[in-house]
């Protein structure tokens, strides 16, 4: 349903992005931020799903500054490669990948003519939180199990837009005490915890949990309907 385009970041860097347009009336726009596995078939399916729900949706290639064309699966070797790319991107001088996400936000706003929300998964959840705190042009943010976003440094950030955060109580990467600390520090953020593992939204992973994924998606769509209208 979607196709790839090229975005231009503030520093002139060209960034591929997968974009899908709704067939009917546009409700708004959603920027989708990848896991550590690239803009793979799962992320493209997520983008297509938001388009089917009435949103212009776009997923920028967040690894482009360190390696082009990354599209990984979910095997252990893929995990290792993806983590290496993520580490390299995190080590870039500021603003690093945030300028690529800003380019996607700007494109989504201009192309849709509507408000823009952002959703991200795993590492993308962390980037979604940072975007909500540091970037412009957003109206809502929905990070899913953002690895690292419950550290002291990230908790110290202040979101500029409404945030709905999804976590899971069996996530070996995000301890529940840190989720509780995040929620306590940000009482205005809607925090939901699911009886599931890290990656519960991805139907290509062994940790996929269909009921949790469906409930989180229902909540996120209602959240976007409220704030992007």
PDB file of C-alpha atoms in Angstrom:
ATOM      1  CA  UNK A   1       0.000   0.000   0.000  1.00  0.00           C
ATOM      2  CA  UNK A   2       2.918   2.318   0.688  1.00  0.00           C
ATOM      3  CA  UNK A   3       6.113   3.307  -1.077  1.00  0.00           C
ATOM      4  CA  UNK A   4       9.507   4.802  -0.304  1.00  0.00           C
ATOM      5  CA  UNK A   5      10.338   8.476  -0.699  1.00  0.00           C
ATOM      6  CA  UNK A   6      13.389  10.574   0.150  1.00  0.00           C
ATOM      7  CA  UNK A   7      13.317  13.125   2.944  1.00  0.00           C
ATOM      8  CA  UNK A   8      15.830  15.938   3.297  1.00  0.00           C
ATOM      9  CA  UNK A   9      17.061  16.571   6.834  1.00  0.00           C
ATOM     10  CA  UNK A  10      18.123  20.003   8.069  1.00  0.00           C
ATOM     11  CA  UNK A  11      21.779  19.254   7.330  1.00  0.00           C
ATOM     12  CA  UNK A  12      20.949  18.195   3.758  1.00  0.00           C
ATOM     13  CA  UNK A  13      21.228  14.459   4.379  1.00  0.00           C
ATOM     14  CA  UNK A  14      18.808  12.406   2.252  1.00  0.00           C
ATOM     15  CA  UNK A  15      16.828   9.894   4.321  1.00  0.00           C
ATOM     16  CA  UNK A  16      14.610   7.147   2.851  1.00  0.00           C
ATOM     17  CA  UNK A  17      11.175   6.848   4.400  1.00  0.00           C
ATOM     18  CA  UNK A  18       8.262   4.488   3.836  1.00  0.00           C
ATOM     19  CA  UNK A  19       4.988   6.383   3.462  1.00  0.00           C
ATOM     20  CA  UNK A  20       1.381   5.269   3.044  1.00  0.00           C
ATOM     21  CA  UNK A  21      -1.677   7.402   2.346  1.00  0.00           C
ATOM     22  CA  UNK A  22      -5.233   6.641   3.442  1.00  0.00           C
ATOM     23  CA  UNK A  23      -7.748   5.887   0.734  1.00  0.00           C
ATOM     24  CA  UNK A  24     -10.463   8.055   2.253  1.00  0.00           C
ATOM     25  CA  UNK A  25     -10.523  11.265   4.243  1.00  0.00           C
ATOM     26  CA  UNK A  26      -7.342  12.047   6.148  1.00  0.00           C
ATOM     27  CA  UNK A  27      -7.771  12.128   9.942  1.00  0.00           C
ATOM     28  CA  UNK A  28      -4.211  13.255  10.651  1.00  0.00           C
ATOM     29  CA  UNK A  29      -0.651  12.021  10.278  1.00  0.00           C
ATOM     30  CA  UNK A  30       1.467   9.522  12.220  1.00  0.00           C
ATOM     31  CA  UNK A  31       5.247   9.173  12.185  1.00  0.00           C
ATOM     32  CA  UNK A  32       6.259   5.563  12.918  1.00  0.00           C
ATOM     33  CA  UNK A  33       9.690   4.959  14.440  1.00  0.00           C
ATOM     34  CA  UNK A  34      11.333   1.572  13.891  1.00  0.00           C
ATOM     35  CA  UNK A  35      12.760  -0.950  16.303  1.00  0.00           C
ATOM     36  CA  UNK A  36      16.454  -1.858  15.956  1.00  0.00           C
ATOM     37  CA  UNK A  37      15.591  -3.967  12.911  1.00  0.00           C
ATOM     38  CA  UNK A  38      15.170  -1.229  10.331  1.00  0.00           C
ATOM     39  CA  UNK A  39      12.132  -0.304   8.267  1.00  0.00           C
ATOM     40  CA  UNK A  40      11.412  -3.985   7.764  1.00  0.00           C
ATOM     41  CA  UNK A  41       8.202  -5.724   6.733  1.00  0.00           C
ATOM     42  CA  UNK A  42       6.731  -5.402  10.223  1.00  0.00           C
ATOM     43  CA  UNK A  43       7.272  -1.647  10.399  1.00  0.00           C
ATOM     44  CA  UNK A  44       5.913  -1.257   6.879  1.00  0.00           C
ATOM     45  CA  UNK A  45       2.842  -3.221   7.985  1.00  0.00           C
ATOM     46  CA  UNK A  46       2.434  -0.860  10.931  1.00  0.00           C
ATOM     47  CA  UNK A  47       2.602   2.126   8.578  1.00  0.00           C
ATOM     48  CA  UNK A  48       0.055   0.516   6.269  1.00  0.00           C
ATOM     49  CA  UNK A  49      -2.192  -0.186   9.256  1.00  0.00           C
ATOM     50  CA  UNK A  50      -2.250   3.456  10.293  1.00  0.00           C
ATOM     51  CA  UNK A  51      -3.042   4.432   6.711  1.00  0.00           C
ATOM     52  CA  UNK A  52      -5.938   1.980   6.745  1.00  0.00           C
ATOM     53  CA  UNK A  53      -7.137   3.725   9.903  1.00  0.00           C
ATOM     54  CA  UNK A  54      -7.227   7.062   8.078  1.00  0.00           C
ATOM     55  CA  UNK A  55      -3.798   8.520   8.782  1.00  0.00           C
ATOM     56  CA  UNK A  56      -1.001   9.524   6.468  1.00  0.00           C
ATOM     57  CA  UNK A  57       1.794   7.431   7.983  1.00  0.00           C
ATOM     58  CA  UNK A  58       5.544   7.577   7.462  1.00  0.00           C
ATOM     59  CA  UNK A  59       8.533   5.648   8.822  1.00  0.00           C
ATOM     60  CA  UNK A  60      11.967   7.248   8.306  1.00  0.00           C
ATOM     61  CA  UNK A  61      14.982   4.943   8.032  1.00  0.00           C
ATOM     62  CA  UNK A  62      16.579   5.706  11.384  1.00  0.00           C
ATOM     63  CA  UNK A  63      19.808   3.821  10.586  1.00  0.00           C
ATOM     64  CA  UNK A  64      20.527   5.698   7.355  1.00  0.00           C
ATOM     65  CA  UNK A  65      23.305   7.815   8.863  1.00  0.00           C
ATOM     66  CA  UNK A  66      25.330   4.719   9.767  1.00  0.00           C
ATOM     67  CA  UNK A  67      24.171   2.148   7.196  1.00  0.00           C
ATOM     68  CA  UNK A  68      21.752   2.212   4.265  1.00  0.00           C
ATOM     69  CA  UNK A  69      19.088  -0.334   3.462  1.00  0.00           C
ATOM     70  CA  UNK A  70      18.933  -2.087   6.829  1.00  0.00           C
ATOM     71  CA  UNK A  71      16.083  -4.598   6.958  1.00  0.00           C
ATOM     72  CA  UNK A  72      16.521  -7.304   9.578  1.00  0.00           C
ATOM     73  CA  UNK A  73      14.536 -10.199  10.963  1.00  0.00           C
ATOM     74  CA  UNK A  74      14.327 -11.238  14.611  1.00  0.00           C
ATOM     75  CA  UNK A  75      16.937 -13.966  14.975  1.00  0.00           C
ATOM     76  CA  UNK A  76      19.784 -13.617  17.463  1.00  0.00           C
ATOM     77  CA  UNK A  77      22.204 -12.525  14.735  1.00  0.00           C
ATOM     78  CA  UNK A  78      19.730  -9.855  13.591  1.00  0.00           C
ATOM     79  CA  UNK A  79      19.442  -8.644  17.177  1.00  0.00           C
ATOM     80  CA  UNK A  80      23.211  -8.281  17.416  1.00  0.00           C
ATOM     81  CA  UNK A  81      23.495  -6.410  14.128  1.00  0.00           C
ATOM     82  CA  UNK A  82      20.603  -4.117  14.954  1.00  0.00           C
ATOM     83  CA  UNK A  83      22.001  -3.310  18.364  1.00  0.00           C
ATOM     84  CA  UNK A  84      25.314  -2.391  16.749  1.00  0.00           C
ATOM     85  CA  UNK A  85      23.608   0.025  14.352  1.00  0.00           C
ATOM     86  CA  UNK A  86      21.579   1.519  17.195  1.00  0.00           C
ATOM     87  CA  UNK A  87      24.735   2.045  19.250  1.00  0.00           C
ATOM     88  CA  UNK A  88      26.394   3.780  16.306  1.00  0.00           C
ATOM     89  CA  UNK A  89      23.416   6.097  15.774  1.00  0.00           C
ATOM     90  CA  UNK A  90      23.246   6.937  19.476  1.00  0.00           C
ATOM     91  CA  UNK A  91      26.940   7.919  19.292  1.00  0.00           C
ATOM     92  CA  UNK A  92      26.374  10.477  16.505  1.00  0.00           C
ATOM     93  CA  UNK A  93      26.873  14.145  17.405  1.00  0.00           C
ATOM     94  CA  UNK A  94      23.657  15.925  18.323  1.00  0.00           C
ATOM     95  CA  UNK A  95      21.086  16.221  16.908  1.00  0.00           C
ATOM     96  CA  UNK A  96      21.878  12.938  15.128  1.00  0.00           C
ATOM     97  CA  UNK A  97      18.806  10.967  14.080  1.00  0.00           C
ATOM     98  CA  UNK A  98      16.429  13.493  15.666  1.00  0.00           C
ATOM     99  CA  UNK A  99      16.834  15.756  12.624  1.00  0.00           C
ATOM    100  CA  UNK A 100      15.668  12.876  10.422  1.00  0.00           C
ATOM    101  CA  UNK A 101      12.610  12.384  12.603  1.00  0.00           C
ATOM    102  CA  UNK A 102      11.969  16.134  12.414  1.00  0.00           C
ATOM    103  CA  UNK A 103      12.091  15.881   8.612  1.00  0.00           C
ATOM    104  CA  UNK A 104       9.460  13.126   8.757  1.00  0.00           C
ATOM    105  CA  UNK A 105       7.261  15.226  11.052  1.00  0.00           C
ATOM    106  CA  UNK A 106       7.534  18.216   8.721  1.00  0.00           C
ATOM    107  CA  UNK A 107       6.717  16.086   5.669  1.00  0.00           C
ATOM    108  CA  UNK A 108       3.734  14.497   7.421  1.00  0.00           C
ATOM    109  CA  UNK A 109       2.327  17.886   8.435  1.00  0.00           C
ATOM    110  CA  UNK A 110       2.736  19.410   4.984  1.00  0.00           C
ATOM    111  CA  UNK A 111       1.465  16.387   3.044  1.00  0.00           C
ATOM    112  CA  UNK A 112      -1.540  15.704   5.252  1.00  0.00           C
ATOM    113  CA  UNK A 113      -2.489  19.241   6.163  1.00  0.00           C
ATOM    114  CA  UNK A 114      -3.312  17.918   9.621  1.00  0.00           C
ATOM    115  CA  UNK A 115      -1.832  17.473  13.086  1.00  0.00           C
ATOM    116  CA  UNK A 116       0.964  14.924  13.545  1.00  0.00           C
ATOM    117  CA  UNK A 117       1.396  12.186  16.114  1.00  0.00           C
ATOM    118  CA  UNK A 118       4.341   9.856  16.615  1.00  0.00           C
ATOM    119  CA  UNK A 119       4.543   6.207  17.658  1.00  0.00           C
ATOM    120  CA  UNK A 120       7.636   4.061  18.107  1.00  0.00           C
ATOM    121  CA  UNK A 121       8.646   0.629  19.299  1.00  0.00           C
ATOM    122  CA  UNK A 122      11.641  -0.562  21.348  1.00  0.00           C
ATOM    123  CA  UNK A 123      14.475   1.838  20.415  1.00  0.00           C
ATOM    124  CA  UNK A 124      11.813   3.706  18.453  1.00  0.00           C
ATOM    125  CA  UNK A 125       9.902   4.118  21.701  1.00  0.00           C
ATOM    126  CA  UNK A 126      12.890   5.887  23.205  1.00  0.00           C
ATOM    127  CA  UNK A 127      13.185   8.111  20.132  1.00  0.00           C
ATOM    128  CA  UNK A 128       9.452   8.819  20.302  1.00  0.00           C
ATOM    129  CA  UNK A 129       9.852  10.011  23.892  1.00  0.00           C
ATOM    130  CA  UNK A 130      12.777  12.226  22.924  1.00  0.00           C
ATOM    131  CA  UNK A 131      10.785  13.606  19.997  1.00  0.00           C
ATOM    132  CA  UNK A 132       7.895  14.460  22.326  1.00  0.00           C
ATOM    133  CA  UNK A 133      10.325  16.375  24.528  1.00  0.00           C
ATOM    134  CA  UNK A 134      12.668  17.961  21.995  1.00  0.00           C
ATOM    135  CA  UNK A 135      11.114  18.286  18.526  1.00  0.00           C
ATOM    136  CA  UNK A 136       8.513  20.623  17.048  1.00  0.00           C
ATOM    137  CA  UNK A 137       5.315  20.064  15.124  1.00  0.00           C
ATOM    138  CA  UNK A 138       3.900  17.167  17.142  1.00  0.00           C
ATOM    139  CA  UNK A 139       0.516  16.972  18.845  1.00  0.00           C
ATOM    140  CA  UNK A 140       0.746  13.539  20.530  1.00  0.00           C
ATOM    141  CA  UNK A 141       3.240  10.736  21.168  1.00  0.00           C
ATOM    142  CA  UNK A 142       2.814   7.038  21.934  1.00  0.00           C
ATOM    143  CA  UNK A 143       6.045   5.193  22.794  1.00  0.00           C
ATOM    144  CA  UNK A 144       5.882   1.414  23.130  1.00  0.00           C
ATOM    145  CA  UNK A 145       8.357  -0.281  25.526  1.00  0.00           C
ATOM    146  CA  UNK A 146      10.996   2.347  24.899  1.00  0.00           C
ATOM    147  CA  UNK A 147      14.290   0.802  25.901  1.00  0.00           C
ATOM    148  CA  UNK A 148      16.172   3.408  27.935  1.00  0.00           C
ATOM    149  CA  UNK A 149      13.320   5.874  28.368  1.00  0.00           C
ATOM    150  CA  UNK A 150      12.944   4.975  32.046  1.00  0.00           C
ATOM    151  CA  UNK A 151      16.563   5.821  32.903  1.00  0.00           C
ATOM    152  CA  UNK A 152      17.151   8.849  35.123  1.00  0.00           C
ATOM    153  CA  UNK A 153      18.440  10.919  32.197  1.00  0.00           C
ATOM    154  CA  UNK A 154      15.333  10.286  30.093  1.00  0.00           C
ATOM    155  CA  UNK A 155      12.899  10.630  32.987  1.00  0.00           C
ATOM    156  CA  UNK A 156      14.362  14.105  33.518  1.00  0.00           C
ATOM    157  CA  UNK A 157      13.081  15.242  30.109  1.00  0.00           C
ATOM    158  CA  UNK A 158       9.769  17.097  29.905  1.00  0.00           C
ATOM    159  CA  UNK A 159       7.276  16.256  27.143  1.00  0.00           C
ATOM    160  CA  UNK A 160       5.823  19.160  25.172  1.00  0.00           C
ATOM    161  CA  UNK A 161       2.776  17.187  23.968  1.00  0.00           C
ATOM    162  CA  UNK A 162       0.382  14.587  25.429  1.00  0.00           C
ATOM    163  CA  UNK A 163       2.044  11.173  25.808  1.00  0.00           C
ATOM    164  CA  UNK A 164       0.621   7.664  26.145  1.00  0.00           C
ATOM    165  CA  UNK A 165       3.289   5.103  27.086  1.00  0.00           C
ATOM    166  CA  UNK A 166       2.924   1.330  26.760  1.00  0.00           C
ATOM    167  CA  UNK A 167       5.077  -1.045  28.832  1.00  0.00           C
ATOM    168  CA  UNK A 168       4.961  -4.722  29.793  1.00  0.00           C
ATOM    169  CA  UNK A 169       5.429  -6.368  33.172  1.00  0.00           C
ATOM    170  CA  UNK A 170       7.667  -9.173  31.869  1.00  0.00           C
ATOM    171  CA  UNK A 171      10.093  -6.953  29.949  1.00  0.00           C
ATOM    172  CA  UNK A 172      13.638  -8.078  30.753  1.00  0.00           C
ATOM    173  CA  UNK A 173      15.022  -4.845  29.265  1.00  0.00           C
ATOM    174  CA  UNK A 174      12.838  -2.397  31.231  1.00  0.00           C
ATOM    175  CA  UNK A 175      12.524  -3.191  34.957  1.00  0.00           C
ATOM    176  CA  UNK A 176       9.115  -2.469  36.473  1.00  0.00           C
ATOM    177  CA  UNK A 177      10.552  -0.260  39.263  1.00  0.00           C
ATOM    178  CA  UNK A 178      11.895   2.059  36.553  1.00  0.00           C
ATOM    179  CA  UNK A 179       8.473   2.141  34.868  1.00  0.00           C
ATOM    180  CA  UNK A 180       6.920   3.061  38.214  1.00  0.00           C
ATOM    181  CA  UNK A 181       9.522   5.806  38.662  1.00  0.00           C
ATOM    182  CA  UNK A 182       8.731   7.119  35.186  1.00  0.00           C
ATOM    183  CA  UNK A 183       5.020   7.221  35.937  1.00  0.00           C
ATOM    184  CA  UNK A 184       5.572   8.950  39.267  1.00  0.00           C
ATOM    185  CA  UNK A 185       7.776  11.598  37.647  1.00  0.00           C
ATOM    186  CA  UNK A 186       5.253  12.201  34.845  1.00  0.00           C
ATOM    187  CA  UNK A 187       1.751  11.993  36.334  1.00  0.00           C
ATOM    188  CA  UNK A 188       0.233  13.577  33.214  1.00  0.00           C
ATOM    189  CA  UNK A 189       1.570  10.793  30.960  1.00  0.00           C
ATOM    190  CA  UNK A 190      -0.871   7.945  30.464  1.00  0.00           C
ATOM    191  CA  UNK A 191       1.108   4.817  31.397  1.00  0.00           C
ATOM    192  CA  UNK A 192      -0.285   1.387  30.590  1.00  0.00           C
ATOM    193  CA  UNK A 193       1.351  -1.889  31.622  1.00  0.00           C
ATOM    194  CA  UNK A 194       0.490  -5.147  29.852  1.00  0.00           C
ATOM    195  CA  UNK A 195       0.881  -8.737  30.979  1.00  0.00           C
ATOM    196  CA  UNK A 196       3.371  -9.476  28.231  1.00  0.00           C
ATOM    197  CA  UNK A 197       7.041  -9.433  27.206  1.00  0.00           C
ATOM    198  CA  UNK A 198       9.161  -6.837  25.388  1.00  0.00           C
ATOM    199  CA  UNK A 199       8.113  -6.573  21.752  1.00  0.00           C
ATOM    200  CA  UNK A 200       4.524  -7.687  22.357  1.00  0.00           C
ATOM    201  CA  UNK A 201       3.211  -5.595  19.469  1.00  0.00           C
ATOM    202  CA  UNK A 202       5.267  -7.354  16.776  1.00  0.00           C
ATOM    203  CA  UNK A 203       3.538 -10.356  15.232  1.00  0.00           C
ATOM    204  CA  UNK A 204       6.856 -11.521  13.751  1.00  0.00           C
ATOM    205  CA  UNK A 205       8.451 -12.006  17.167  1.00  0.00           C
ATOM    206  CA  UNK A 206       8.046 -14.856  19.607  1.00  0.00           C
ATOM    207  CA  UNK A 207       7.092 -12.280  22.239  1.00  0.00           C
ATOM    208  CA  UNK A 208       4.022 -11.185  20.281  1.00  0.00           C
ATOM    209  CA  UNK A 209       0.938 -11.081  22.481  1.00  0.00           C
ATOM    210  CA  UNK A 210      -2.188 -10.597  20.391  1.00  0.00           C
ATOM    211  CA  UNK A 211      -4.541  -9.403  23.179  1.00  0.00           C
ATOM    212  CA  UNK A 212      -2.013  -6.878  24.500  1.00  0.00           C
ATOM    213  CA  UNK A 213      -1.185  -5.653  20.998  1.00  0.00           C
ATOM    214  CA  UNK A 214      -4.865  -5.207  20.158  1.00  0.00           C
ATOM    215  CA  UNK A 215      -5.619  -3.342  23.381  1.00  0.00           C
ATOM    216  CA  UNK A 216      -2.594  -1.066  23.021  1.00  0.00           C
ATOM    217  CA  UNK A 217      -3.537  -0.296  19.432  1.00  0.00           C
ATOM    218  CA  UNK A 218      -7.130   0.448  20.405  1.00  0.00           C
ATOM    219  CA  UNK A 219      -5.921   2.831  23.094  1.00  0.00           C
ATOM    220  CA  UNK A 220      -3.399   4.487  20.781  1.00  0.00           C
ATOM    221  CA  UNK A 221      -5.944   5.023  18.013  1.00  0.00           C
ATOM    222  CA  UNK A 222      -8.368   6.602  20.494  1.00  0.00           C
ATOM    223  CA  UNK A 223      -5.535   8.779  21.824  1.00  0.00           C
ATOM    224  CA  UNK A 224      -4.618   9.941  18.322  1.00  0.00           C
ATOM    225  CA  UNK A 225      -8.282  10.502  17.436  1.00  0.00           C
ATOM    226  CA  UNK A 226      -8.517  12.810  20.453  1.00  0.00           C
ATOM    227  CA  UNK A 227      -5.333  14.794  19.902  1.00  0.00           C
ATOM    228  CA  UNK A 228      -4.924  14.835  16.107  1.00  0.00           C
ATOM    229  CA  UNK A 229      -8.486  15.799  15.193  1.00  0.00           C
TER     230      UNK A 229
END
